[in-house]
mmCIF file of N, CA and C in Angstrom:
data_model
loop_
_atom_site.group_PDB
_atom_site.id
_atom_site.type_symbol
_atom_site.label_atom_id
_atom_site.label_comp_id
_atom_site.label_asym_id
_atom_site.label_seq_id
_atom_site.Cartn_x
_atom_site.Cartn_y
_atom_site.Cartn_z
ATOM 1 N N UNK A 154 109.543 119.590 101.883
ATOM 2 C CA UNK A 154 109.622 118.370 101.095
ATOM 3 C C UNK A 154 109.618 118.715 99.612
ATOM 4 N N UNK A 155 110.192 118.061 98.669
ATOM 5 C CA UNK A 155 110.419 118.290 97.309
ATOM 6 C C UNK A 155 109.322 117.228 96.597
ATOM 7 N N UNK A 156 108.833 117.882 95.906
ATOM 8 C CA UNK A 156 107.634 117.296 94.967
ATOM 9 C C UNK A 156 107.414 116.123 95.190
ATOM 10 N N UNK A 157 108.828 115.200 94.492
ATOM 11 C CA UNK A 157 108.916 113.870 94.003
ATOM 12 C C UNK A 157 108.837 112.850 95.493
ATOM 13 N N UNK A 158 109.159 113.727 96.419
ATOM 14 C CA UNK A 158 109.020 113.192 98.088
ATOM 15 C C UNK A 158 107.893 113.109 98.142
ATOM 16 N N UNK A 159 106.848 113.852 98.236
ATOM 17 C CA UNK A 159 105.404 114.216 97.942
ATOM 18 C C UNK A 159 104.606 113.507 97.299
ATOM 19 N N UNK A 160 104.968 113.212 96.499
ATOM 20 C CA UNK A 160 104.487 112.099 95.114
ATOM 21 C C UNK A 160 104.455 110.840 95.589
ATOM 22 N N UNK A 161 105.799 110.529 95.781
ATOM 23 C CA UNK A 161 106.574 108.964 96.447
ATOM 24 C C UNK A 161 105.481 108.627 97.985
ATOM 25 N N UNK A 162 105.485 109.759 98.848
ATOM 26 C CA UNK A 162 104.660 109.534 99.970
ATOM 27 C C UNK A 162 103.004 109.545 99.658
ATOM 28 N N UNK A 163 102.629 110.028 98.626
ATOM 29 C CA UNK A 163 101.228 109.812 98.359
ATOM 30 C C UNK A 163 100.845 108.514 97.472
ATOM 31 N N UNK A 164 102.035 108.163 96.842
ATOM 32 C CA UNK A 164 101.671 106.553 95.850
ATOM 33 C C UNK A 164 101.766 105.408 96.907
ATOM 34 N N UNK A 165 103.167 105.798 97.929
ATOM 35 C CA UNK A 165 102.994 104.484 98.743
ATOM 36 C C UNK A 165 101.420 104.315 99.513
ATOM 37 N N UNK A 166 101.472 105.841 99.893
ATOM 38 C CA UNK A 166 100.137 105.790 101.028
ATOM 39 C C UNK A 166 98.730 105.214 100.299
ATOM 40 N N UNK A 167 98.886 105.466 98.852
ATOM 41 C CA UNK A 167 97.731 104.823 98.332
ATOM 42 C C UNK A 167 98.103 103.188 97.840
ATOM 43 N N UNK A 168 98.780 102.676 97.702
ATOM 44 C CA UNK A 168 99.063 101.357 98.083
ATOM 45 C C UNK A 168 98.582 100.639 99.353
ATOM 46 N N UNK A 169 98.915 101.545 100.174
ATOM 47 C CA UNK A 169 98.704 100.743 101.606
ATOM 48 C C UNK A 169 97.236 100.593 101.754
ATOM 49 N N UNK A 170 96.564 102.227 101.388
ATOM 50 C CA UNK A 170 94.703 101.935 101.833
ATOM 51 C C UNK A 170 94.445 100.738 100.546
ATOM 52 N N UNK A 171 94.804 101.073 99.381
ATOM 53 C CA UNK A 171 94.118 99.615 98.442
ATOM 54 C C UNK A 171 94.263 98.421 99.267
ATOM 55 N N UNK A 172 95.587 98.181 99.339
ATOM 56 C CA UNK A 172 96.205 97.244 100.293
ATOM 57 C C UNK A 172 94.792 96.374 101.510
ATOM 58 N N UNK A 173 94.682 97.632 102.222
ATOM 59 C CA UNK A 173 93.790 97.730 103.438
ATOM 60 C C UNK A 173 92.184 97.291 103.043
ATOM 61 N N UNK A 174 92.064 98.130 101.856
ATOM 62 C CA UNK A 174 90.723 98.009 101.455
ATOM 63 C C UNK A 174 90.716 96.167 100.926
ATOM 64 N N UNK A 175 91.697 95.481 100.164
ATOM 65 C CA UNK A 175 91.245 94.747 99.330
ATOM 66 C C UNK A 175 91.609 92.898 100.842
ATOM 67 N N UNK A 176 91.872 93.756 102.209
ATOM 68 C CA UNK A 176 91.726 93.167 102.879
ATOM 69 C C UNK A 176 90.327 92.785 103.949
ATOM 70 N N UNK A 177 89.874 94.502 103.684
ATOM 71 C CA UNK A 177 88.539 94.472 104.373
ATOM 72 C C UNK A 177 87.840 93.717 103.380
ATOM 73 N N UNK A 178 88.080 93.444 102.150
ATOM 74 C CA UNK A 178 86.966 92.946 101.544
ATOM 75 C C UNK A 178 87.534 91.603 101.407
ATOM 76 N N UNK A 179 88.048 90.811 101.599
ATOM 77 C CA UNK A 179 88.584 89.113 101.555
ATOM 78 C C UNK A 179 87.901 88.726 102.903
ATOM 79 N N UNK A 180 88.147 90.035 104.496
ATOM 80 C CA UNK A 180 87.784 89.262 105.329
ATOM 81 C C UNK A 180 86.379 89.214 105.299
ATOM 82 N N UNK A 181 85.759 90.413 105.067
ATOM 83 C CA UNK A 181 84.111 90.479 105.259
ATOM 84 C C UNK A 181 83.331 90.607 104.622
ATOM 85 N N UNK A 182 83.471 90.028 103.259
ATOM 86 C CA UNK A 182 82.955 89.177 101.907
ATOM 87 C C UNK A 182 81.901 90.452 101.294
ATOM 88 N N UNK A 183 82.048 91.238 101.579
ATOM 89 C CA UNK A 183 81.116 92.432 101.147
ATOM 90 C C UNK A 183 81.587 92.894 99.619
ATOM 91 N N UNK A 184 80.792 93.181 98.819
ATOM 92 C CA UNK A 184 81.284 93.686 97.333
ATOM 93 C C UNK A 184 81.527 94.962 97.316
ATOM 94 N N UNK A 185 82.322 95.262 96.631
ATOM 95 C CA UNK A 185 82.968 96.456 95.871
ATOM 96 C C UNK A 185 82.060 97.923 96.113
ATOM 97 N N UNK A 186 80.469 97.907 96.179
ATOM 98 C CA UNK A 186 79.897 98.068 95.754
ATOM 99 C C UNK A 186 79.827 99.199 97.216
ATOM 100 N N UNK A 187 79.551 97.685 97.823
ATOM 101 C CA UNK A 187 79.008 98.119 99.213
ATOM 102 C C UNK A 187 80.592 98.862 100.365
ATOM 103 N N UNK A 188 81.165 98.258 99.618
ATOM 104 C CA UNK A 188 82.620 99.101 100.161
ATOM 105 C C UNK A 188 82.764 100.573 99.926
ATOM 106 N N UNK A 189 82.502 100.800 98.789
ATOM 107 C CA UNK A 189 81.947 101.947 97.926
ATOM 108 C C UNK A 189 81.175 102.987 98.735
ATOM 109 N N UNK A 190 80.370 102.510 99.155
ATOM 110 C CA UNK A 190 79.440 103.280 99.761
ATOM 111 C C UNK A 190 80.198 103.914 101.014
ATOM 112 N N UNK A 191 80.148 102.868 101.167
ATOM 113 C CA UNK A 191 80.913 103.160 103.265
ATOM 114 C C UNK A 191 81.712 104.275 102.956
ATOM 115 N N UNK A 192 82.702 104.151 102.274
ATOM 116 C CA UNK A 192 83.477 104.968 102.307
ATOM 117 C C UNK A 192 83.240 106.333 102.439
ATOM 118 N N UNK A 193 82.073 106.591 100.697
ATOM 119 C CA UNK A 193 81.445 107.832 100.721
ATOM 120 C C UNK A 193 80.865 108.254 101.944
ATOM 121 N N UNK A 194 80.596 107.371 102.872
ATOM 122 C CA UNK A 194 79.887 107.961 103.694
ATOM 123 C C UNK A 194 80.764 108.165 105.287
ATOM 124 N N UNK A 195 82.138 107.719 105.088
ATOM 125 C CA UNK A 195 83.054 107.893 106.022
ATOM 126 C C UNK A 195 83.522 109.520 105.859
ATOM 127 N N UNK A 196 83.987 109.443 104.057
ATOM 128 C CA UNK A 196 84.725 110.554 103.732
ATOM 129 C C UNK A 196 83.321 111.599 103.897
ATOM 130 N N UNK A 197 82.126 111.584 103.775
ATOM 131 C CA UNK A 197 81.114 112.315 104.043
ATOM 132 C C UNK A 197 81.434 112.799 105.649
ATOM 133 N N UNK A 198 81.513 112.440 106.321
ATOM 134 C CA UNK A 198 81.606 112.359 107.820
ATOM 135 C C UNK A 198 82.425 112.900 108.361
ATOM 136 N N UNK A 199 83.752 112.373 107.841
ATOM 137 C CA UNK A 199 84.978 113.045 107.835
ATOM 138 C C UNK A 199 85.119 114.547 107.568
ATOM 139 N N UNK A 200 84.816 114.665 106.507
ATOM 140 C CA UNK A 200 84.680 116.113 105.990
ATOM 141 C C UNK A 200 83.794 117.293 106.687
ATOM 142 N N UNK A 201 82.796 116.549 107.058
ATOM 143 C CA UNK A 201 81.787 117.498 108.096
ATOM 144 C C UNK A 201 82.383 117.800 109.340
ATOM 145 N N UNK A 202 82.943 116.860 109.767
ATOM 146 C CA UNK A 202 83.341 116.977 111.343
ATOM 147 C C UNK A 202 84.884 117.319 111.293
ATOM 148 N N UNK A 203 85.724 117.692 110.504
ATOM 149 C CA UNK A 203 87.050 117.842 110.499
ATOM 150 C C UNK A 203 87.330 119.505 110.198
ATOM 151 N N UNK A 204 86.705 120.111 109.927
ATOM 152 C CA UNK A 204 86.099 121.365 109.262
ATOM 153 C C UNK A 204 86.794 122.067 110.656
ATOM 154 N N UNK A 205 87.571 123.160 110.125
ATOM 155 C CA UNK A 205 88.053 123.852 111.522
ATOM 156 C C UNK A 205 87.021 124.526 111.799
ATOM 157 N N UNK A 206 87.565 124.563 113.298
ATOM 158 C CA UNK A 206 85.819 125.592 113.960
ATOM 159 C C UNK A 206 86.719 126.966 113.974
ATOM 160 N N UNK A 207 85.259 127.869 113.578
ATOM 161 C CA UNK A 207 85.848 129.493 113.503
ATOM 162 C C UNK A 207 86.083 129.702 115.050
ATOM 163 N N UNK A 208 87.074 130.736 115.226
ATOM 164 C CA UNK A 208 87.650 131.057 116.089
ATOM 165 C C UNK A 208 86.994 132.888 115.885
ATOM 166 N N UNK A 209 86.401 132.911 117.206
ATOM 167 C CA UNK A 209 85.837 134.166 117.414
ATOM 168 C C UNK A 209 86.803 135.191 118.394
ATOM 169 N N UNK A 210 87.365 136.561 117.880
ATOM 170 C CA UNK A 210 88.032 137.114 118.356
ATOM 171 C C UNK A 210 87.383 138.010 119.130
ATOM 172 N N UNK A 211 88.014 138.352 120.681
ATOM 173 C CA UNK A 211 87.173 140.057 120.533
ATOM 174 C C UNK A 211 88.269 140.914 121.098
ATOM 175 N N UNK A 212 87.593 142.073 120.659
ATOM 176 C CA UNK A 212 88.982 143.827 120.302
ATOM 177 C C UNK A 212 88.573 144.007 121.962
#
């Protein structure tokens, strides 16, 4: 893929989660705040558990 493909696919994709986000928050009246959080603590989660597992070789 060429940069500007790259670019183009990462602006739409962040459109869509704002998009997403500014729907979770119309339906379930929660503030900014508290959206905020979740997240950190999704992308917290995410990050722990997505982590490739070492792969142990033997000779």
């Amino acid at each position: 893929m060429k940069q500007e493909q790259i670019e183009a696919a990462t602006h739409e994709t962040l459109n869509e989660v704002i998009w997403l986000l500014d729907r979770l928050k119309a339906i379930s009246g929660c503030s900014d705040e508290h959206l905020a959080k979740s997240l950190e603590r999704l992308a917290s989660a995410y990050r722990k558990y997505s982590k490739p597992k070492a792969i142990s070789y033997r000779s």
